Amino acid sequence: IGTARGLAMRAPSGSTVSVNGALRPPGPRSLRIACDADGAELWWLEDGALRRALCDGDGCAPAEAPRGAARAFDVTRFRGATVVAWAAHPETGPVRLARIANETTTSVPAPCWTDPAEGLCGEPRLATDGETVALVARQEDDLRVLRSDDAVSWRPLAGLGR
């Protein structure tokens, strides 16, 4: 729930539990929810950085998020891990990716060049069907798509290469 004071979660009992950290204004570009049978995670942008809370029926508690500047991001749950992709510059910055499970691994899955702009740059999107996960970024009128079976090793989506 987005409130004037930030974020809150409604517990199964009906009570409202405040989430530490403010999100002003609550909006679709600055808030993501990733959930599966193991629970839910709230992710948001605050002061140019990623923030995260782990939630269950009793409420939400702050959790560690990848460090570094972030202005655009997306997150999904995939095979028991959380996968988050972010960029410090929504139009031209390299996409960074973290896979969070027992350990956190962080990577830049593909290069981004700025002169001329080319590669995997800008605002990322993640999608999964449960078997594979796709990382997508727009390069002007083109889409750049990488896919993975484990959220660690990434390769171009077949049929979209030059």
C-alpha positions in Angstrom: 0.0 0.0 0.0 1.4 3.4 -0.9 0.7 6.0 1.8 1.6 9.7 2.3 4.3 8.5 4.8 5.8 5.8 2.5 5.0 2.1 2.2 2.8 -0.2 4.3 1.8 -3.8 4.1 -1.6 -5.3 5.1 -1.1 -8.4 7.1 -3.5 -11.4 6.8 -5.0 -10.3 10.1 -6.0 -7.0 8.5 -3.6 -4.8 10.4 -1.3 -2.4 8.5 2.4 -2.8 9.1 4.8 0.1 8.1 7.8 -0.7 6.0 10.9 1.2 7.0 12.0 3.6 4.3 10.1 6.2 2.4 8.9 6.0 -1.1 7.7 9.3 -2.4 5.7 9.3 -4.6 4.7 5.6 -4.7 4.6 4.7 -8.4 5.1 1.9 -10.9 8.6 3.0 -11.9 9.9 3.1 -8.4 8.3 0.1 -6.7 8.4 -3.7 -7.5 7.1 -6.7 -5.7 8.7 -10.1 -6.2 7.0 -13.1 -4.6 6.7 -16.9 -4.8 5.7 -19.6 -2.3 8.6 -18.7 0.0 7.4 -15.1 0.6 7.4 -11.6 -0.8 10.0 -8.9 -1.3 9.3 -5.2 -1.7 11.9 -3.3 -3.7 12.0 0.5 -4.2 14.2 3.4 -5.2 15.2 5.8 -2.4 17.7 8.6 -2.8 19.1 7.1 -6.0 19.7 3.6 -4.5 17.9 0.3 -4.3 16.1 -0.6 -1.1 14.5 -4.0 -0.1 12.2 -5.4 2.5 11.4 -9.1 3.1 7.8 -9.7 4.0 5.7 -12.4 5.6 2.4 -12.7 7.4 3.8 -10.7 10.4 5.0 -7.7 8.4 8.1 -6.5 6.6 11.7 -6.1 7.7 14.6 -4.3 5.9 17.0 -6.5 4.0 20.3 -5.9 2.3 20.1 -4.7 -1.3 22.9 -4.4 -3.9 24.9 -1.2 -3.4 25.5 1.5 -6.0 23.5 4.1 -7.8 20.1 3.1 -9.3 17.6 5.1 -11.3 15.8 2.3 -13.0 15.3 -1.4 -12.0 13.3 -4.6 -12.2 13.1 -7.7 -10.1 11.7 -11.2 -10.3 11.9 -14.5 -8.4 13.5 -17.3 -10.4 14.2 -20.9 -9.2 14.4 -20.0 -5.5 16.5 -16.9 -6.0 15.8 -13.2 -6.4 17.1 -11.6 -9.6 17.4 -7.8 -9.7 18.6 -5.8 -12.7 19.3 -2.0 -12.4 20.9 0.9 -14.2 22.3 4.1 -12.8 21.3 6.0 -16.0 17.9 4.9 -17.4 18.8 5.8 -21.0 22.5 5.1 -21.3 23.9 3.3 -18.3 25.1 -0.3 -18.2 22.7 -2.9 -16.8 23.9 -4.5 -13.6 22.4 -7.7 -12.3 22.4 -9.5 -8.9 21.3 -13.0 -8.1 20.4 -13.2 -4.4 20.0 -16.7 -2.8 22.3 -18.1 -0.1 25.0 -15.8 -1.6 24.7 -12.7 -3.7 26.5 -12.6 -7.0 26.6 -9.3 -9.0 27.6 -8.9 -12.6 27.4 -6.8 -15.7 25.9 -9.5 -18.1 26.8 -7.6 -21.3 28.7 -4.5 -22.3 27.3 -1.1 -22.9 29.1 1.5 -25.1 28.2 5.2 -25.1 29.8 6.5 -28.3 27.8 5.4 -30.3 25.2 4.0 -27.9 25.2 0.2 -28.4 24.9 -2.9 -26.3 22.8 -3.7 -23.2 22.2 -0.2 -21.8 19.4 1.6 -20.0 16.3 0.6 -18.2 16.1 -3.2 -17.7 13.1 -5.5 -17.6 13.1 -9.1 -16.4 10.6 -11.8 -17.3 10.4 -15.5 -16.5 8.3 -18.5 -17.4 9.9 -20.6 -14.6 12.3 -22.4 -16.9 14.3 -19.4 -18.2 14.7 -15.8 -17.3 15.0 -13.0 -19.8 16.8 -9.7 -19.3 15.6 -7.0 -21.8 16.7 -3.4 -22.5 15.7 -1.1 -25.3 18.3 0.4 -27.6 16.5 3.2 -29.5 14.0 1.2 -31.6 15.6 -2.2 -30.9 15.3 -4.6 -28.0 18.3 -6.3 -26.6 17.4 -9.6 -25.0 19.5 -12.0 -23.0 18.3 -15.3 -21.6 19.5 -17.6 -18.9 18.6 -21.0 -17.4 20.3 -20.2 -14.1 20.4 -16.4 -13.8 24.2 -16.6 -13.8 25.2 -17.3 -17.4 23.6 -15.2 -20.0 23.3 -15.5 -23.8 21.5 -13.7 -26.6 18.0 -14.8 -27.4 18.2 -17.0 -30.5 16.9 -15.4 -33.6 17.6 -11.8 -32.5 21.4 -11.8 -33.2 22.8 -9.9 -36.2 
